[in-house]
mmCIF file of C-alpha atoms in Angstrom:
data_model
loop_
_atom_site.group_PDB
_atom_site.id
_atom_site.type_symbol
_atom_site.label_atom_id
_atom_site.label_comp_id
_atom_site.label_asym_id
_atom_site.label_seq_id
_atom_site.Cartn_x
_atom_site.Cartn_y
_atom_site.Cartn_z
ATOM 1 C CA MET O 109 -36.858 85.376 -6.828
ATOM 2 C CA ALA O 110 -36.935 83.340 -3.677
ATOM 3 C CA THR O 111 -38.961 84.707 -0.782
ATOM 4 C CA ARG O 112 -37.289 84.867 2.701
ATOM 5 C CA GLU O 113 -39.271 81.756 3.900
ATOM 6 C CA GLU O 114 -38.052 79.812 0.930
ATOM 7 C CA LEU O 115 -34.473 80.719 1.735
ATOM 8 C CA LEU O 116 -34.680 79.959 5.347
ATOM 9 C CA ALA O 117 -36.357 76.450 4.440
ATOM 10 C CA ARG O 118 -33.215 75.794 2.112
ATOM 11 C CA LEU O 119 -30.972 77.053 4.940
ATOM 12 C CA ASN O 120 -32.524 74.450 7.364
ATOM 13 C CA LYS O 121 -32.447 71.551 4.945
ATOM 14 C CA ILE O 122 -28.780 72.302 4.177
ATOM 15 C CA GLU O 123 -28.162 72.119 7.964
ATOM 16 C CA ASP O 124 -30.185 69.106 8.435
ATOM 17 C CA ASP O 125 -28.047 67.535 5.811
ATOM 18 C CA SER O 126 -24.991 68.432 7.288
ATOM 19 C CA ASN O 127 -25.946 67.149 10.528
ATOM 20 C CA ALA O 128 -27.020 64.029 9.295
ATOM 21 C CA SER O 129 -23.544 63.628 7.264
ATOM 22 C CA TYR O 130 -21.521 64.434 10.434
ATOM 23 C CA ASN O 131 -23.500 61.884 12.392
ATOM 24 C CA GLU O 132 -22.548 59.359 9.835
ATOM 25 C CA LEU O 133 -19.048 60.336 9.677
ATOM 26 C CA ASN O 134 -18.887 60.151 13.562
ATOM 27 C CA LYS O 135 -20.607 56.393 13.278
ATOM 28 C CA ALA O 136 -18.109 55.601 10.623
ATOM 29 C CA ALA O 137 -15.125 56.766 12.885
ATOM 30 C CA GLU O 138 -16.361 54.782 15.667
ATOM 31 C CA ARG O 139 -16.624 51.793 13.726
ATOM 32 C CA PHE O 140 -13.127 52.339 12.051
ATOM 33 C CA ASP O 141 -11.807 52.581 15.698
ATOM 34 C CA ARG O 142 -13.849 49.658 16.594
ATOM 35 C CA LEU O 143 -12.372 47.500 13.655
ATOM 36 C CA ALA O 144 -8.970 48.984 14.265
ATOM 37 C CA ASN O 145 -9.226 47.752 18.023
ATOM 38 C CA VAL O 146 -10.129 44.273 16.702
ATOM 39 C CA ALA O 147 -7.100 44.379 14.451
ATOM 40 C CA GLU O 148 -4.805 45.310 16.997
ATOM 41 C CA GLN O 149 -6.021 42.236 19.080
ATOM 42 C CA ALA O 150 -6.060 39.914 16.124
ATOM 43 C CA ASP O 151 -3.054 37.795 17.384
ATOM 44 C CA THR O 152 -4.449 37.497 21.039
ATOM 45 C CA VAL O 153 -7.876 36.498 19.614
ATOM 46 C CA ILE O 154 -6.478 33.833 16.815
ATOM 47 C CA ASP O 155 -4.319 32.554 19.751
ATOM 48 C CA ASP O 156 -7.312 32.211 21.999
ATOM 49 C CA ILE O 157 -9.303 30.593 19.136
ATOM 50 C CA HIS O 158 -6.310 28.094 18.407
ATOM 51 C CA GLU O 159 -6.291 27.083 22.281
ATOM 52 C CA GLN O 160 -9.862 26.522 22.022
ATOM 53 C CA PHE O 161 -9.503 24.118 19.143
ATOM 54 C CA LEU O 162 -6.831 22.300 21.119
ATOM 55 C CA ARG O 163 -8.735 21.942 24.054
ATOM 56 C CA THR O 164 -11.882 20.873 22.340
ATOM 57 C CA THR O 165 -9.914 18.176 20.127
ATOM 58 C CA LYS O 166 -7.690 16.899 23.063
ATOM 59 C CA LEU O 167 -7.641 12.982 23.560
ATOM 60 C CA GLU O 168 -10.025 12.194 26.457
ATOM 61 C CA SER O 169 -9.401 9.262 28.484
ATOM 62 C CA VAL O 170 -11.662 6.946 26.528
ATOM 63 C CA ASP O 171 -9.566 7.960 23.384
ATOM 64 C CA ILE O 172 -6.315 7.026 25.474
ATOM 65 C CA GLY O 173 -7.696 3.513 25.629
ATOM 66 C CA PHE O 174 -8.057 3.462 22.045
ATOM 67 C CA LEU O 175 -4.777 4.719 21.251
ATOM 68 C CA PHE O 176 -3.016 2.085 23.480
ATOM 69 C CA THR O 177 -5.200 -0.664 22.180
ATOM 70 C CA ALA O 178 -4.040 0.416 18.713
ATOM 71 C CA VAL O 179 -0.394 0.481 19.610
ATOM 72 C CA ALA O 180 -0.625 -2.924 21.157
ATOM 73 C CA LEU O 181 -2.458 -4.647 18.076
ATOM 74 C CA GLN O 182 0.362 -2.979 15.870
ATOM 75 C CA VAL O 183 3.236 -4.106 17.991
ATOM 76 C CA MET O 184 1.818 -7.818 18.166
ATOM 77 C CA ARG O 185 1.333 -7.524 14.403
ATOM 78 C CA GLN O 186 4.880 -6.735 13.764
ATOM 79 C CA TYR O 187 6.443 -9.349 15.835
ATOM 80 C CA LEU O 188 3.632 -12.425 15.624
ATOM 81 C CA LEU O 189 1.890 -12.099 12.396
ATOM 82 C CA THR O 190 3.762 -10.244 9.667
ATOM 83 C CA PRO O 191 7.729 -10.606 10.267
ATOM 84 C CA MET O 192 9.665 -11.051 6.834
ATOM 85 C CA THR O 193 9.248 -14.864 5.691
ATOM 86 C CA LYS O 194 12.662 -16.927 6.527
ATOM 87 C CA ARG O 195 14.174 -17.765 3.263
ATOM 88 C CA MET O 196 14.658 -21.455 2.396
ATOM 89 C CA GLY O 197 16.876 -23.204 0.071
ATOM 90 C CA ASP O 198 15.411 -24.178 -3.331
ATOM 91 C CA GLN O 199 15.627 -28.016 -2.229
ATOM 92 C CA GLU O 200 14.308 -27.504 1.090
ATOM 93 C CA SER O 201 11.206 -25.165 -0.431
ATOM 94 C CA ALA O 202 10.501 -27.701 -3.204
ATOM 95 C CA LYS O 203 10.275 -30.588 -0.698
ATOM 96 C CA LYS O 204 7.875 -28.564 1.605
ATOM 97 C CA THR O 205 5.563 -27.431 -1.326
ATOM 98 C CA LYS O 206 5.421 -31.171 -2.631
ATOM 99 C CA GLU O 207 4.599 -32.359 0.749
ATOM 100 C CA SER O 208 1.262 -29.869 0.667
ATOM 101 C CA LEU O 209 -2.150 -31.262 0.421
ATOM 102 C CA LEU O 210 -2.698 -29.943 -3.126
ATOM 103 C CA ALA O 211 0.617 -31.308 -4.373
ATOM 104 C CA LYS O 212 -0.097 -34.688 -3.034
ATOM 105 C CA LYS O 213 -3.720 -34.730 -4.532
ATOM 106 C CA LEU O 214 -2.157 -33.665 -7.826
ATOM 107 C CA GLY O 215 0.521 -36.401 -7.470
ATOM 108 C CA MET O 216 3.547 -33.948 -7.472
ATOM 109 C CA ASP O 217 4.910 -35.564 -4.437
ATOM 110 C CA SER O 218 6.727 -38.376 -6.496
ATOM 111 C CA GLU O 219 8.078 -36.037 -9.515
ATOM 112 C CA HIS O 220 10.886 -37.243 -11.431
ATOM 113 C CA SER O 221 12.176 -36.584 -15.010
ATOM 114 C CA ASP O 222 11.099 -39.249 -17.336
ATOM 115 C CA ARG O 223 9.608 -37.570 -20.564
ATOM 116 C CA LYS O 224 8.365 -39.947 -23.292
ATOM 117 C CA HIS O 225 8.940 -37.117 -25.902
ATOM 118 C CA ARG O 226 5.882 -36.350 -28.175
ATOM 119 C CA TYR O 227 6.268 -32.924 -29.535
ATOM 120 C CA TYR O 228 3.635 -30.407 -27.929
ATOM 121 C CA ASP O 229 1.538 -33.103 -26.719
ATOM 122 C CA PRO O 230 2.983 -34.900 -23.252
ATOM 123 C CA SER O 231 0.456 -37.171 -21.450
ATOM 124 C CA LEU O 232 -1.235 -35.861 -18.338
ATOM 125 C CA GLU O 233 0.791 -38.187 -16.221
ATOM 126 C CA GLU O 234 4.042 -36.903 -17.602
ATOM 127 C CA ILE O 235 2.753 -33.312 -16.943
ATOM 128 C CA ILE O 236 1.855 -33.987 -13.538
ATOM 129 C CA THR O 237 5.229 -36.467 -12.527
ATOM 130 C CA ASN O 238 7.685 -34.672 -14.487
ATOM 131 C CA PRO O 239 9.477 -31.369 -13.004
ATOM 132 C CA VAL O 240 8.340 -28.113 -14.575
ATOM 133 C CA PRO O 241 10.606 -27.974 -18.033
ATOM 134 C CA PHE O 242 11.458 -24.342 -17.374
ATOM 135 C CA ASP O 243 13.743 -25.649 -14.828
ATOM 136 C CA ALA O 244 16.046 -27.509 -17.354
ATOM 137 C CA ASN O 245 19.383 -25.928 -18.199
ATOM 138 C CA ILE O 246 21.440 -28.844 -19.772
ATOM 139 C CA GLY O 247 22.136 -28.091 -23.417
ATOM 140 C CA ALA O 248 20.973 -24.307 -23.097
ATOM 141 C CA ASN O 249 23.897 -23.015 -25.123
ATOM 142 C CA GLY O 250 23.409 -19.524 -24.273
ATOM 143 C CA ALA O 251 19.465 -19.714 -24.413
ATOM 144 C CA LEU O 252 19.416 -18.685 -20.575
ATOM 145 C CA SER O 253 22.295 -16.359 -20.582
ATOM 146 C CA GLY O 254 22.088 -12.607 -19.102
ATOM 147 C CA GLY O 255 20.380 -13.628 -15.858
ATOM 148 C CA GLY O 256 23.042 -12.437 -13.591
ATOM 149 C CA HIS O 257 23.063 -14.184 -10.000
ATOM 150 C CA MET O 258 19.413 -15.429 -10.321
ATOM 151 C CA GLY O 259 20.007 -17.140 -13.534
ATOM 152 C CA HIS O 260 17.111 -18.979 -15.010
ATOM 153 C CA ARG O 261 14.704 -17.421 -12.843
ATOM 154 C CA VAL O 262 14.949 -14.103 -14.784
ATOM 155 C CA THR O 263 15.630 -15.409 -18.154
ATOM 156 C CA THR O 264 12.553 -18.000 -18.560
ATOM 157 C CA LEU O 265 9.227 -16.540 -18.707
ATOM 158 C CA GLY O 266 7.769 -19.467 -16.582
ATOM 159 C CA HIS O 267 9.130 -17.912 -13.413
ATOM 160 C CA ASP O 268 7.621 -14.496 -14.105
ATOM 161 C CA PRO O 269 5.002 -14.026 -11.201
ATOM 162 C CA ILE O 270 2.247 -12.798 -13.625
ATOM 163 C CA LEU O 271 3.558 -13.733 -17.292
ATOM 164 C CA GLY O 272 4.322 -17.376 -15.893
ATOM 165 C CA LEU O 273 0.536 -18.027 -15.654
ATOM 166 C CA TYR O 274 0.360 -17.883 -19.166
ATOM 167 C CA PHE O 275 3.702 -19.084 -20.634
ATOM 168 C CA GLY O 276 4.668 -21.321 -17.736
ATOM 169 C CA THR O 277 1.272 -23.167 -17.842
ATOM 170 C CA SER O 278 1.691 -23.209 -21.638
ATOM 171 C CA ASN O 279 5.262 -24.737 -21.355
ATOM 172 C CA ILE O 280 4.185 -27.403 -18.862
ATOM 173 C CA ALA O 281 1.269 -28.315 -21.118
ATOM 174 C CA THR O 282 3.723 -28.814 -24.110
ATOM 175 C CA SER O 283 6.914 -29.803 -22.478
ATOM 176 C CA THR O 284 8.945 -26.889 -23.674
ATOM 177 C CA LEU O 285 10.902 -23.882 -22.179
ATOM 178 C CA THR O 286 10.304 -20.146 -23.437
ATOM 179 C CA ASN O 287 12.915 -17.675 -22.394
ATOM 180 C CA VAL O 288 12.695 -13.737 -22.152
ATOM 181 C CA ARG O 289 13.618 -13.433 -25.935
ATOM 182 C CA PHE O 290 10.421 -15.301 -26.760
ATOM 183 C CA GLU O 291 12.651 -18.272 -28.109
ATOM 184 C CA SER O 292 11.226 -21.729 -27.380
ATOM 185 C CA PHE O 293 12.818 -25.190 -26.921
ATOM 186 C CA HIS O 294 11.536 -28.710 -26.713
ATOM 187 C CA ILE O 295 12.732 -30.305 -23.279
ATOM 188 C CA ALA O 296 13.401 -34.043 -23.190
ATOM 189 C CA THR O 297 14.660 -36.396 -20.669
ATOM 190 C CA ASN O 298 18.031 -38.287 -20.893
ATOM 191 C CA ASP O 299 19.522 -40.144 -17.966
ATOM 192 C CA LYS O 300 16.800 -38.749 -15.629
ATOM 193 C CA LYS O 301 17.769 -35.336 -16.363
ATOM 194 C CA ASP O 302 16.186 -32.701 -18.415
ATOM 195 C CA TYR O 303 17.878 -31.194 -21.309
ATOM 196 C CA PHE O 304 17.333 -28.733 -24.480
ATOM 197 C CA LYS O 305 16.415 -31.082 -27.347
ATOM 198 C CA ASN O 306 15.933 -28.529 -30.095
ATOM 199 C CA ARG O 307 14.057 -25.524 -31.048
ATOM 200 C CA ALA O 308 10.197 -25.261 -30.832
ATOM 201 C CA SER O 309 7.866 -22.588 -32.349
ATOM 202 C CA THR O 310 6.442 -20.195 -29.712
ATOM 203 C CA VAL O 311 3.302 -19.780 -31.918
ATOM 204 C CA LYS O 312 2.861 -23.543 -32.225
ATOM 205 C CA ILE O 313 3.027 -23.830 -28.447
ATOM 206 C CA PHE O 314 -0.140 -21.675 -28.046
ATOM 207 C CA ASP O 315 -2.000 -23.038 -30.925
ATOM 208 C CA GLU O 316 -1.431 -26.288 -29.399
ATOM 209 C CA CYS O 317 -2.887 -25.215 -25.940
ATOM 210 C CA CYS O 318 -5.753 -23.840 -27.574
ATOM 211 C CA ASP O 319 -6.495 -27.202 -29.374
ATOM 212 C CA LYS O 320 -6.359 -28.824 -26.153
ATOM 213 C CA LEU O 321 -8.589 -26.447 -24.716
ATOM 214 C CA ILE O 322 -11.252 -26.531 -27.590
ATOM 215 C CA ASN O 323 -10.825 -29.853 -29.659
ATOM 216 C CA GLN O 324 -9.301 -32.456 -27.164
ATOM 217 C CA GLY O 325 -12.302 -32.570 -24.981
ATOM 218 C CA MET O 326 -11.896 -33.260 -21.350
ATOM 219 C CA GLU O 327 -8.392 -34.865 -21.714
ATOM 220 C CA GLY O 328 -7.045 -31.570 -23.067
ATOM 221 C CA LYS O 329 -8.934 -29.514 -20.395
ATOM 222 C CA LYS O 330 -7.405 -31.957 -17.665
ATOM 223 C CA LYS O 331 -3.755 -31.353 -19.089
ATOM 224 C CA LEU O 332 -4.311 -27.508 -19.136
ATOM 225 C CA CYS O 333 -5.753 -27.424 -15.691
ATOM 226 C CA ALA O 334 -3.219 -29.748 -14.163
ATOM 227 C CA SER O 335 -0.540 -27.530 -15.848
ATOM 228 C CA LEU O 336 -2.029 -24.276 -14.259
ATOM 229 C CA ILE O 337 -2.262 -26.017 -10.947
ATOM 230 C CA LYS O 338 1.545 -27.059 -11.423
ATOM 231 C CA GLU O 339 2.579 -23.510 -12.378
ATOM 232 C CA ILE O 340 1.045 -22.008 -9.281
ATOM 233 C CA ILE O 341 2.465 -24.569 -6.821
ATOM 234 C CA HIS O 342 5.923 -24.216 -8.551
ATOM 235 C CA LEU O 343 5.690 -20.139 -8.331
ATOM 236 C CA LYS O 344 4.964 -20.601 -4.640
ATOM 237 C CA SER O 345 7.736 -23.091 -4.043
ATOM 238 C CA ASP O 346 10.307 -20.474 -5.491
ATOM 239 C CA LEU O 347 8.478 -17.541 -3.865
ATOM 240 C CA HIS O 348 10.518 -17.568 -0.395
ATOM 241 C CA THR O 349 13.672 -19.259 -1.598
ATOM 242 C CA LYS O 350 17.076 -17.428 -1.235
ATOM 243 C CA ASN O 351 16.914 -16.095 -4.870
ATOM 244 C CA SER O 352 12.954 -15.956 -5.002
ATOM 245 C CA LEU O 353 11.043 -14.580 -7.987
ATOM 246 C CA PRO O 354 11.774 -11.525 -10.235
ATOM 247 C CA PHE O 355 9.583 -8.520 -9.854
ATOM 248 C CA PRO O 356 6.805 -8.906 -12.507
ATOM 249 C CA PHE O 357 7.441 -8.114 -15.908
ATOM 250 C CA VAL O 358 10.933 -6.410 -15.530
ATOM 251 C CA ALA O 359 12.502 -9.838 -16.519
ATOM 252 C CA SER O 360 10.848 -10.022 -19.956
ATOM 253 C CA LEU O 361 12.199 -6.400 -20.665
ATOM 254 C CA ASP O 362 15.674 -6.628 -18.892
ATOM 255 C CA PRO O 363 16.623 -9.731 -16.876
ATOM 256 C CA LYS O 364 19.954 -8.286 -15.866
ATOM 257 C CA MET O 365 17.943 -5.394 -14.457
ATOM 258 C CA ALA O 366 15.635 -7.845 -12.494
ATOM 259 C CA SER O 367 18.531 -9.576 -11.199
ATOM 260 C CA GLU O 368 20.163 -6.431 -9.890
ATOM 261 C CA LEU O 369 16.879 -5.258 -8.245
ATOM 262 C CA ALA O 370 16.520 -8.565 -6.418
ATOM 263 C CA GLU O 371 20.283 -7.763 -5.092
ATOM 264 C CA TYR O 372 18.520 -4.620 -3.350
ATOM 265 C CA GLY O 373 15.842 -6.718 -2.059
ATOM 266 C CA ILE O 374 13.257 -5.890 -4.759
ATOM 267 C CA ASP O 375 12.002 -9.234 -5.352
ATOM 268 C CA LEU O 376 8.692 -11.095 -5.312
ATOM 269 C CA SER O 377 9.348 -12.248 -1.604
ATOM 270 C CA ASN O 378 9.892 -8.846 -0.086
ATOM 271 C CA ILE O 379 7.021 -7.458 -1.906
ATOM 272 C CA VAL O 380 4.546 -9.860 -0.733
ATOM 273 C CA ASP O 381 5.650 -9.618 2.784
ATOM 274 C CA ILE O 382 5.867 -5.884 2.748
ATOM 275 C CA SER O 383 2.239 -5.769 1.453
ATOM 276 C CA LYS O 384 1.123 -8.219 4.113
ATOM 277 C CA GLN O 385 2.463 -5.822 6.565
ATOM 278 C CA ALA O 386 0.991 -2.825 4.820
ATOM 279 C CA ALA O 387 -2.561 -4.496 4.879
ATOM 280 C CA ALA O 388 -2.529 -5.863 8.215
ATOM 281 C CA SER O 389 -1.565 -2.541 9.586
ATOM 282 C CA ALA O 390 -4.286 -0.464 7.409
ATOM 283 C CA LEU O 391 -6.679 -3.350 8.720
ATOM 284 C CA ILE O 392 -6.111 -2.321 12.301
ATOM 285 C CA ASN O 393 -6.428 1.234 11.816
ATOM 286 C CA TRP O 394 -9.698 0.817 9.927
ATOM 287 C CA LEU O 395 -10.864 -1.451 12.893
ATOM 288 C CA ILE O 396 -9.889 1.165 15.350
ATOM 289 C CA ALA O 397 -11.297 3.994 13.509
ATOM 290 C CA MET O 398 -14.669 2.085 13.179
ATOM 291 C CA LEU O 399 -14.966 1.365 16.757
ATOM 292 C CA HIS O 400 -14.116 4.620 17.869
ATOM 293 C CA GLY O 401 -16.520 6.198 15.308
ATOM 294 C CA THR O 402 -19.432 4.305 16.873
ATOM 295 C CA LEU O 403 -19.010 6.042 20.048
ATOM 296 C CA TRP O 404 -19.773 9.483 18.240
ATOM 297 C CA LEU O 405 -22.861 7.728 16.575
ATOM 298 C CA ALA O 406 -24.348 6.643 20.082
ATOM 299 C CA ASN O 407 -24.712 10.238 21.216
ATOM 300 C CA GLN O 408 -23.795 12.685 18.289
ATOM 301 C CA GLU O 409 -23.587 15.743 20.866
ATOM 302 C CA GLU O 410 -20.143 16.608 19.691
ATOM 303 C CA ASP O 411 -19.251 18.355 16.443
ATOM 304 C CA LYS O 412 -18.708 15.422 13.897
ATOM 305 C CA LYS O 413 -15.486 16.882 12.393
ATOM 306 C CA LEU O 414 -13.853 17.880 15.781
ATOM 307 C CA TYR O 415 -14.631 14.437 16.873
ATOM 308 C CA GLN O 416 -13.072 13.051 13.730
ATOM 309 C CA VAL O 417 -10.096 15.135 14.689
ATOM 310 C CA ARG O 418 -9.365 12.744 17.699
ATOM 311 C CA THR O 419 -9.974 9.690 15.809
ATOM 312 C CA HIS O 420 -7.243 10.979 13.247
ATOM 313 C CA LYS O 421 -5.074 11.821 16.225
ATOM 314 C CA ILE O 422 -5.567 8.261 17.565
ATOM 315 C CA LEU O 423 -4.446 6.595 14.136
ATOM 316 C CA MET O 424 -1.655 8.721 13.632
ATOM 317 C CA TYR O 425 0.013 8.498 17.080
ATOM 318 C CA SER O 426 -0.627 4.804 17.189
ATOM 319 C CA ASN O 427 1.202 4.311 13.968
ATOM 320 C CA LEU O 428 3.950 6.716 14.861
ATOM 321 C CA ILE O 429 4.769 4.970 18.436
ATOM 322 C CA ALA O 430 4.453 1.513 16.860
ATOM 323 C CA THR O 431 6.696 2.351 13.828
ATOM 324 C CA THR O 432 9.264 4.075 16.120
ATOM 325 C CA SER O 433 9.435 1.168 18.517
ATOM 326 C CA ASN O 434 9.975 -1.182 15.812
ATOM 327 C CA VAL O 435 12.936 0.807 14.211
ATOM 328 C CA VAL O 436 14.538 1.407 17.628
ATOM 329 C CA ALA O 437 14.332 -2.317 18.529
ATOM 330 C CA VAL O 438 15.296 -3.559 15.180
ATOM 331 C CA ALA O 439 18.568 -0.848 15.209
ATOM 332 C CA ALA O 440 19.354 -1.788 18.682
ATOM 333 C CA THR O 441 19.337 -5.712 17.879
ATOM 334 C CA GLU O 442 21.446 -5.222 14.687
ATOM 335 C CA GLY O 443 23.882 -3.183 16.882
ATOM 336 C CA ILE O 444 24.386 -5.934 18.963
ATOM 337 C CA ALA O 445 24.856 -8.097 16.189
ATOM 338 C CA VAL O 446 27.559 -6.169 14.783
ATOM 339 C CA TYR O 447 29.351 -5.811 17.976
ATOM 340 C CA THR O 448 29.259 -9.337 18.894
ATOM 341 C CA GLY O 449 29.885 -10.608 15.130
ATOM 342 C CA ASP O 450 26.525 -12.481 15.345
ATOM 343 C CA GLY O 451 25.524 -12.738 11.520
ATOM 344 C CA LYS O 452 22.228 -14.923 12.257
ATOM 345 C CA LEU O 453 21.119 -12.508 15.025
ATOM 346 C CA ALA O 454 21.614 -9.588 12.418
ATOM 347 C CA GLU O 455 19.572 -11.366 9.652
ATOM 348 C CA GLU O 456 17.041 -12.377 12.216
ATOM 349 C CA ALA O 457 16.591 -8.883 13.361
ATOM 350 C CA LEU O 458 16.029 -7.696 9.859
ATOM 351 C CA ARG O 459 13.042 -10.001 9.525
ATOM 352 C CA TYR O 460 11.451 -8.124 12.290
ATOM 353 C CA PHE O 461 11.644 -4.609 10.389
ATOM 354 C CA ASP O 462 8.233 -3.566 9.487
ATOM 355 C CA LEU O 463 8.824 -1.784 6.424
ATOM 356 C CA GLY O 464 5.172 -2.301 5.230
ATOM 357 C CA GLY O 465 4.060 -0.362 8.645
ATOM 358 C CA LEU O 466 6.314 2.413 8.108
ATOM 359 C CA LEU O 467 5.151 2.867 4.682
ATOM 360 C CA VAL O 468 1.580 3.170 6.124
ATOM 361 C CA THR O 469 2.707 5.335 9.166
ATOM 362 C CA VAL O 470 4.312 7.946 6.541
ATOM 363 C CA LYS O 471 0.935 7.978 4.542
ATOM 364 C CA ARG O 472 -1.056 8.549 7.909
ATOM 365 C CA ILE O 473 1.161 11.154 9.037
ATOM 366 C CA ALA O 474 0.605 13.118 5.612
ATOM 367 C CA THR O 475 -3.275 12.602 5.412
ATOM 368 C CA ASP O 476 -4.001 12.686 9.087
ATOM 369 C CA SER O 477 -2.023 16.088 9.562
ATOM 370 C CA LYS O 478 -3.898 17.394 6.290
ATOM 371 C CA PHE O 479 -7.240 16.700 7.775
ATOM 372 C CA ILE O 480 -6.597 17.916 11.204
ATOM 373 C CA TYR O 481 -5.087 21.221 9.503
ATOM 374 C CA GLU O 482 -8.094 21.594 7.277
ATOM 375 C CA VAL O 483 -10.674 20.982 10.519
ATOM 376 C CA GLU O 484 -8.541 23.742 12.313
ATOM 377 C CA ARG O 485 -8.650 26.201 9.492
ATOM 378 C CA GLU O 486 -12.451 25.722 9.205
ATOM 379 C CA PHE O 487 -12.726 26.151 12.990
ATOM 380 C CA MET O 488 -10.803 29.338 13.325
ATOM 381 C CA ALA O 489 -12.333 30.977 10.294
ATOM 382 C CA ARG O 490 -15.847 30.493 11.833
ATOM 383 C CA HIS O 491 -14.817 31.626 15.210
ATOM 384 C CA TRP O 492 -13.038 34.759 13.899
ATOM 385 C CA TYR O 493 -16.124 35.652 11.624
ATOM 386 C CA ASP O 494 -18.082 35.433 14.821
ATOM 387 C CA TYR O 495 -15.902 37.493 16.784
ATOM 388 C CA VAL O 496 -15.702 40.177 14.112
ATOM 389 C CA GLU O 497 -19.606 40.161 13.822
ATOM 390 C CA ASN O 498 -20.151 40.358 17.318
ATOM 391 C CA ALA O 499 -17.680 43.476 17.395
ATOM 392 C CA ALA O 500 -19.718 45.108 14.761
ATOM 393 C CA LYS O 501 -23.074 44.688 16.381
ATOM 394 C CA GLU O 502 -21.741 46.485 19.510
ATOM 395 C CA ASP O 503 -21.440 49.574 17.310
ATOM 396 C CA LEU O 504 -25.030 49.487 16.290
#
């Protein structure tokens, strides 16, 4: 049986434990009240942090200078460097191409049809001085059918911007024509005009080209080299004509589809021009970003990501301003052209529509907005954590 002293000691311990538990409960309640107060002020605190982020990443005077420089460069590019190429007629384009330095050096400036026909083996002079064989159409008898308004441009493989480098070069080197059904024909001359003579073997065409490359010494290599150069020059000659060239590979699958796509403006000329616009716009963006970034490297006093937000804002705003001004200018000019019935003005206005720049702008809005959002989220999370941590420390 416990003594009186032992009982008193136990009671004192129970009392001490109760007091300690009560104190802990009081502290927990105070901490809970404190956190509840923090939660009540969450909207205000978050708004304050957001405002702090906006102030920190606000464009400064030097940034405004970069912004207007970027806009000026983009606008100059739109109207001076990368308007859509003016289309020419086939004859005008061919004449201009033949007068080029490379064509003159090759001897193409005096082209005329005069094929001294030898199956699969024209002379080097014939290759140089005769037109490309896949422009022939007399006596085709349906071999070039199905091309729609683009005709032989989509039914001969020599006019494909990619496949033509292989098939077109082989056709020139063997005085043949290969259509999109991979049927080949010998091309001969009669009364100074090229015509379909008879069927040729597509397989033998490539066998003969390999023979020229491997077994016919320097003469055979010269023939293939001249054929490749002539193919490239011919593609360039057709590139910015009214019908241009089909989208690569499509004609070999469906010439009618290639022709229909061209009617909607999806041809090689527009693709090349739009690519130039996009590339030039992206180059200006890269230049501005690089130069603006060097200012941070000079002192590195500011948080790098927050500084990069300003860089992204400069790029996004400059692209948006330049693209908007271009769309408004083109639309206004088109409206005037429609009102006055001036077809030439309408056509000229569309040449300056910066579709490549518009695509770059859309991409910039998406990527820059995402970057800014992610940096702001990190900024707000860090500052919110600091606020809650400080509030908890005040309880201690």
